[in-house]
Short mmCIF file of C-alpha atoms in Angstrom, two decimals:
data_model
loop_
_atom_site.label_atom_id
_atom_site.label_comp_id
_atom_site.label_asym_id
_atom_site.label_seq_id
_atom_site.Cartn_x
_atom_site.Cartn_y
_atom_site.Cartn_z
CA MET A 1 62.42 26.18 -25.25
CA ALA A 2 64.60 25.71 -28.35
CA GLY A 3 66.73 22.61 -28.91
CA ALA A 4 64.52 20.34 -26.80
CA THR A 5 64.97 17.40 -29.18
CA GLY A 6 68.70 17.19 -28.48
CA ASP A 7 70.26 15.19 -25.63
CA LEU A 8 70.83 18.15 -23.30
CA GLY A 9 67.66 19.94 -24.35
CA LEU A 10 65.42 16.94 -23.75
CA ARG A 11 66.91 16.53 -20.28
CA ILE A 12 66.33 20.22 -19.51
CA ALA A 13 62.71 19.88 -20.64
CA ARG A 14 62.23 16.85 -18.40
CA HIS A 15 63.63 18.63 -15.36
CA LEU A 16 61.50 21.69 -16.08
CA VAL A 17 58.38 19.53 -16.12
CA GLN A 18 59.49 17.79 -12.92
CA ARG A 19 59.76 21.20 -11.29
CA GLY A 20 56.21 22.04 -12.31
CA ALA A 21 56.91 24.25 -15.31
CA ALA A 22 54.74 24.43 -18.41
CA VAL A 23 57.17 23.71 -21.24
CA ARG A 24 56.66 24.90 -24.80
CA ALA A 25 59.15 23.09 -27.06
CA LEU A 26 59.94 24.84 -30.34
CA VAL A 27 60.96 22.32 -33.01
CA ARG A 28 61.59 22.52 -36.72
CA GLY A 29 58.68 21.51 -38.91
CA GLY A 30 58.80 17.94 -40.14
CA ASN A 31 60.82 16.65 -37.19
CA THR A 32 59.78 13.02 -36.69
CA GLY A 33 62.56 11.93 -34.34
CA PRO A 34 61.87 9.84 -31.22
CA ALA A 35 62.36 12.89 -29.00
CA MET A 36 59.06 14.29 -30.27
CA ALA A 37 57.11 11.46 -28.67
CA VAL A 38 59.12 11.76 -25.47
CA LEU A 39 58.37 15.49 -25.22
CA ARG A 40 54.66 14.85 -25.64
CA GLU A 41 54.75 12.07 -23.05
CA LEU A 42 56.38 14.53 -20.64
CA GLY A 43 53.45 16.85 -21.15
CA ALA A 44 55.34 19.51 -23.08
CA THR A 45 53.53 21.49 -25.74
CA VAL A 46 55.35 20.82 -29.01
CA VAL A 47 55.25 23.71 -31.48
CA GLU A 48 56.56 23.04 -34.99
CA ILE A 49 58.00 26.29 -36.25
CA ASP A 50 60.07 27.98 -38.92
CA PHE A 51 63.21 29.16 -37.11
CA ASN A 52 63.88 31.60 -39.94
CA SER A 53 60.72 33.56 -39.12
CA VAL A 54 61.01 36.07 -36.28
CA THR A 55 57.26 36.63 -36.53
CA ALA A 56 56.49 32.95 -35.97
CA LEU A 57 59.04 32.75 -33.16
CA THR A 58 57.54 35.84 -31.52
CA GLN A 59 54.09 34.26 -31.53
CA ALA A 60 55.55 31.06 -30.04
CA CYS A 61 57.32 32.98 -27.27
CA ALA A 62 54.26 34.97 -26.22
CA GLY A 63 53.49 34.59 -22.53
CA ALA A 64 56.73 32.80 -21.65
CA ASP A 65 58.66 33.66 -18.48
CA CYS A 66 62.00 32.47 -19.84
CA VAL A 67 63.36 31.34 -23.19
CA VAL A 68 65.88 28.51 -22.83
CA SER A 69 68.13 27.69 -25.77
CA ALA A 70 69.89 24.34 -26.07
CA LEU A 71 70.58 24.68 -29.78
CA SER A 72 73.73 23.09 -31.18
CA GLY A 73 75.54 24.05 -34.35
CA LEU A 74 77.89 26.54 -35.94
CA ARG A 75 77.36 30.20 -36.93
CA GLU A 76 74.01 29.69 -38.62
CA VAL A 77 72.67 28.26 -35.35
CA ILE A 78 74.62 29.72 -32.42
CA VAL A 79 74.72 33.26 -33.83
CA ASP A 80 72.04 33.59 -36.51
CA ALA A 81 69.24 31.33 -35.25
CA GLN A 82 69.75 32.41 -31.64
CA LYS A 83 69.69 36.05 -32.73
CA ARG A 84 66.26 35.52 -34.30
CA LEU A 85 65.12 33.72 -31.16
CA LEU A 86 66.42 36.60 -29.06
CA ASP A 87 64.66 39.20 -31.22
CA ALA A 88 61.46 37.19 -30.88
CA ALA A 89 61.80 36.92 -27.10
CA VAL A 90 62.29 40.68 -26.81
CA ALA A 91 59.36 41.40 -29.14
CA ALA A 92 57.15 39.04 -27.13
CA GLY A 93 58.11 40.71 -23.86
CA VAL A 94 59.78 37.63 -22.37
CA PRO A 95 61.72 38.78 -19.28
CA ARG A 96 64.61 36.27 -19.34
CA PHE A 97 66.83 34.38 -21.81
CA ILE A 98 69.26 31.49 -21.28
CA PRO A 99 71.59 31.05 -24.28
CA SER A 100 73.15 27.81 -25.47
CA ASP A 101 76.53 28.09 -23.76
CA TYR A 102 77.06 25.06 -21.44
CA CYS A 103 80.87 25.13 -21.67
CA ILE A 104 84.07 26.28 -20.02
CA ASP A 105 84.45 29.95 -19.04
CA TYR A 106 85.02 31.59 -22.43
CA THR A 107 84.79 35.02 -20.78
CA LYS A 108 88.32 34.47 -19.48
CA LEU A 109 89.79 33.37 -22.82
CA PRO A 110 91.21 35.50 -25.63
CA ALA A 111 89.21 35.62 -28.84
CA GLY A 112 90.39 33.60 -31.81
CA GLY A 113 91.61 30.49 -30.03
CA ASN A 114 88.46 28.35 -30.04
CA ARG A 115 85.92 28.50 -32.87
CA ASN A 116 82.89 27.21 -30.96
CA LEU A 117 83.56 29.44 -27.97
CA ASP A 118 84.12 32.46 -30.24
CA LEU A 119 80.62 31.93 -31.67
CA ARG A 120 79.14 31.90 -28.18
CA ARG A 121 81.09 35.03 -27.28
CA GLU A 122 79.81 36.79 -30.41
CA PHE A 123 76.19 35.93 -29.69
CA ASN A 124 76.46 36.91 -26.05
CA GLN A 125 77.78 40.32 -27.03
CA ARG A 126 74.49 40.81 -28.89
CA LEU A 127 72.56 39.37 -25.96
CA ASP A 128 74.14 41.85 -23.56
CA GLN A 129 72.89 44.72 -25.74
CA ALA A 130 69.31 43.45 -25.78
CA PRO A 131 66.66 44.70 -23.31
CA ILE A 132 66.26 41.33 -21.61
CA ALA A 133 67.78 39.68 -18.54
CA ALA A 134 70.22 36.94 -19.51
CA THR A 135 71.91 34.08 -17.68
CA SER A 136 74.59 31.80 -19.12
CA VAL A 137 75.23 28.39 -17.55
CA LEU A 138 78.92 27.43 -17.64
CA ASN A 139 79.74 23.86 -16.64
CA GLY A 140 83.25 23.00 -17.85
CA MET A 141 83.48 19.70 -19.76
CA PHE A 142 80.65 17.19 -19.84
CA THR A 143 81.93 14.39 -17.61
CA ASP A 144 80.15 11.91 -19.89
CA LEU A 145 82.79 12.54 -22.58
CA LEU A 146 85.42 10.84 -20.41
CA THR A 147 83.84 7.46 -21.18
CA GLY A 148 85.04 7.59 -24.77
CA GLN A 149 84.68 10.75 -26.82
CA ALA A 150 87.36 12.77 -25.03
CA PRO A 151 90.85 11.28 -25.57
CA VAL A 152 91.78 11.47 -21.89
CA VAL A 153 90.91 8.15 -20.25
CA LEU A 154 92.28 5.35 -22.45
CA PHE A 155 90.56 2.27 -21.06
CA GLY A 156 92.31 -0.23 -23.32
CA LEU A 157 95.79 1.03 -22.42
CA LYS A 158 94.93 1.77 -18.76
CA ARG A 159 96.32 5.26 -19.15
CA VAL A 160 95.09 8.79 -18.44
CA VAL A 161 96.51 11.22 -20.98
CA TYR A 162 97.27 14.84 -20.12
CA TRP A 163 99.17 17.89 -21.28
CA GLY A 164 100.93 20.39 -19.06
CA ASP A 165 100.50 20.03 -15.30
CA ALA A 166 98.84 16.92 -13.83
CA ASN A 167 97.83 19.04 -10.82
CA GLN A 168 95.84 21.60 -12.82
CA PRO A 169 92.24 21.69 -11.49
CA LEU A 170 89.65 20.91 -14.19
CA ASP A 171 85.87 21.32 -14.17
CA PHE A 172 83.60 18.36 -15.02
CA THR A 173 79.79 18.26 -14.96
CA THR A 174 77.51 15.56 -16.32
CA ILE A 175 74.94 16.38 -18.99
CA GLU A 176 72.22 15.38 -16.52
CA ASN A 177 73.48 17.71 -13.77
CA THR A 178 73.85 20.54 -16.28
CA ALA A 179 70.26 20.03 -17.40
CA GLU A 180 68.97 19.90 -13.82
CA PHE A 181 70.81 23.08 -12.87
CA THR A 182 69.66 24.88 -16.03
CA ALA A 183 66.04 23.98 -15.33
CA ALA A 184 66.36 25.35 -11.80
CA ALA A 185 67.93 28.54 -13.14
CA ALA A 186 65.18 28.94 -15.74
CA LEU A 187 62.59 29.03 -12.95
CA ASP A 188 64.66 31.37 -10.77
CA PRO A 189 63.82 35.03 -11.55
CA HIS A 190 66.88 36.35 -9.73
CA THR A 191 69.79 34.68 -11.52
CA PRO A 192 72.96 36.65 -12.28
CA ARG A 193 74.46 37.02 -15.76
CA TYR A 194 76.68 33.95 -15.33
CA LEU A 195 76.23 30.81 -13.27
CA ARG A 196 79.24 28.52 -12.95
CA VAL A 197 78.96 24.92 -11.80
CA ALA A 198 81.17 21.85 -11.64
CA GLY A 199 79.93 18.41 -10.68
CA GLU A 200 83.52 17.76 -9.64
CA VAL A 201 86.71 19.78 -9.75
CA ALA A 202 89.39 17.21 -10.43
CA THR A 203 93.03 17.18 -11.44
CA ILE A 204 94.33 14.58 -13.88
CA ARG A 205 95.76 12.73 -10.87
CA ASP A 206 92.22 12.67 -9.45
CA VAL A 207 90.91 11.30 -12.76
CA GLN A 208 93.61 8.62 -12.65
CA ARG A 209 92.51 7.56 -9.17
CA ALA A 210 88.84 7.65 -10.24
CA ALA A 211 89.53 5.44 -13.28
CA SER A 212 91.41 2.92 -11.14
CA ALA A 213 88.65 2.81 -8.55
CA ALA A 214 85.87 2.62 -11.14
CA THR A 215 87.42 -0.27 -13.06
CA GLY A 216 89.28 -2.08 -10.31
CA GLN A 217 92.43 -1.92 -12.45
CA PRO A 218 95.44 0.36 -11.99
CA PHE A 219 95.65 3.28 -14.41
CA ARG A 220 98.86 5.21 -15.01
CA LEU A 221 99.47 8.76 -16.20
CA LEU A 222 100.68 9.46 -19.72
CA TRP A 223 102.16 12.92 -20.28
CA ALA A 224 101.70 13.92 -23.93
CA GLY A 225 103.62 17.21 -23.79
CA SER A 226 103.13 20.81 -22.79
CA VAL A 227 99.91 22.74 -23.35
CA GLY A 228 101.82 24.57 -26.06
CA VAL A 229 102.34 21.27 -27.87
CA LEU A 230 98.60 20.55 -27.66
CA GLY A 231 97.82 24.01 -29.02
CA ALA A 232 100.18 23.53 -31.94
CA LEU A 233 98.77 20.06 -32.59
CA SER A 234 95.22 21.42 -32.76
CA LYS A 235 96.28 24.06 -35.30
CA LEU A 236 98.14 21.48 -37.40
CA THR A 237 95.20 19.09 -37.32
CA LYS A 238 92.82 21.87 -38.35
CA ALA A 239 95.09 22.88 -41.25
CA MET A 240 95.34 19.31 -42.50
CA MET A 241 91.65 18.46 -42.32
CA PRO A 242 89.21 19.46 -45.07
CA LYS A 243 86.60 22.02 -44.09
CA SER A 244 83.29 20.56 -43.02
CA ASP A 245 80.11 21.41 -41.15
CA ASP A 246 81.04 19.11 -38.27
CA VAL A 247 80.38 20.91 -35.00
CA PHE A 248 83.01 18.91 -33.11
CA PRO A 249 85.87 17.90 -35.43
CA PRO A 250 88.98 16.45 -33.74
CA TRP A 251 90.80 19.79 -33.71
CA GLN A 252 87.88 21.44 -31.91
CA GLY A 253 88.17 18.92 -29.10
CA MET A 254 91.90 19.64 -28.93
CA GLN A 255 91.19 23.36 -28.62
CA TYR A 256 88.78 22.68 -25.79
CA LEU A 257 91.26 20.51 -23.88
CA HIS A 258 93.97 23.10 -24.47
CA ASP A 259 91.82 25.81 -22.90
CA MET A 260 91.11 23.56 -19.92
CA PHE A 261 94.71 22.50 -19.33
CA THR A 262 96.01 26.09 -19.46
CA GLY A 263 93.84 26.82 -16.43
CA GLN A 264 92.59 30.06 -17.99
CA SER A 265 89.02 28.79 -18.35
CA LYS A 266 88.73 27.53 -14.75
CA LEU A 267 85.29 28.24 -13.34
CA SER A 268 85.34 30.46 -10.27
CA PRO A 269 83.47 31.12 -8.11
CA LEU A 270 81.22 28.07 -8.31
CA ASP A 271 77.45 28.35 -7.84
CA ASN A 272 76.79 24.69 -6.99
CA ALA A 273 75.16 25.59 -3.70
CA ARG A 274 72.55 27.83 -5.31
CA TYR A 275 70.14 24.88 -5.67
CA PRO A 276 71.05 22.55 -2.76
CA GLU A 277 68.61 19.84 -3.85
CA ILE A 278 70.87 18.90 -6.78
CA ARG A 279 73.11 15.88 -6.17
CA TRP A 280 76.32 16.21 -8.16
CA THR A 281 77.68 13.13 -9.95
CA SER A 282 81.39 12.43 -9.57
CA VAL A 283 83.94 11.51 -12.23
CA GLN A 284 84.31 8.04 -10.69
CA GLU A 285 80.56 7.41 -10.90
CA VAL A 286 80.56 8.30 -14.59
CA LEU A 287 83.59 6.15 -15.40
CA ALA A 288 81.96 3.24 -13.59
CA THR A 289 79.05 3.34 -16.05
CA ARG A 290 81.27 2.17 -18.92
CA PRO A 291 80.28 -1.40 -19.90
CA ARG A 292 82.40 -3.94 -18.04
CA GLU A 293 83.65 -5.64 -21.19
CA GLU A 294 85.13 -2.35 -22.38
CA LYS A 295 86.87 -1.42 -19.14
#
């Protein structure tokens, strides 16, 4: 597994171990972060490796049933590093590969409108040409982002911001549920090319009701304009900001929300029932985890 020291990756590793899998975590040499100790405590085999070496990656992948990627980054990671990992998996004879997608359904979106999704699309085009079975997990937006990082639920103002139609269905899945589902898929030899899940399909009106119920205080809707306005705002913000290596600059989040609010990236059909043992966490449950003093 690659990317096991990140938030999502560490959770995937934990769920794999809980399901009885032998986990081999590939990490960059010199990594001394706290996740290293956690992985070892889980019982995972930690392999420090040079991700620029296909030979080293091939040796590390030998004997694996599935390579799971939870890498996060821009082109040098999502396209280049994953391509080397893919080449290694093929060379080692690994039968299955799960790429680092974990997002809305980019297969339904036009190219050029979302940088991070375009990178995933580019890599998956290469993946589809490789002699290996592949499965992408698509989960919409991480529900966890609604507690602060996504500018949708404004706790201080008691408002839920939206663009376009307040009745547009949106897909939300917690990081934990995404990890649990991915682990189950990694151990399932019969997965299709795409698996689509949503912990909850909710409209903005549903999010408003969830925020009110979670905090015990009434939230109101705040319409910020059409989806076209949001799209233009994301382009303007991108043009005004200096270039950086930030994976999630403000304009990237705007692009993501734009693609959700248009409805084009809606996940369908959903595969939630594929692993019935998974209990899906609702939007209200996530919003209720926000510290009381901040609600």
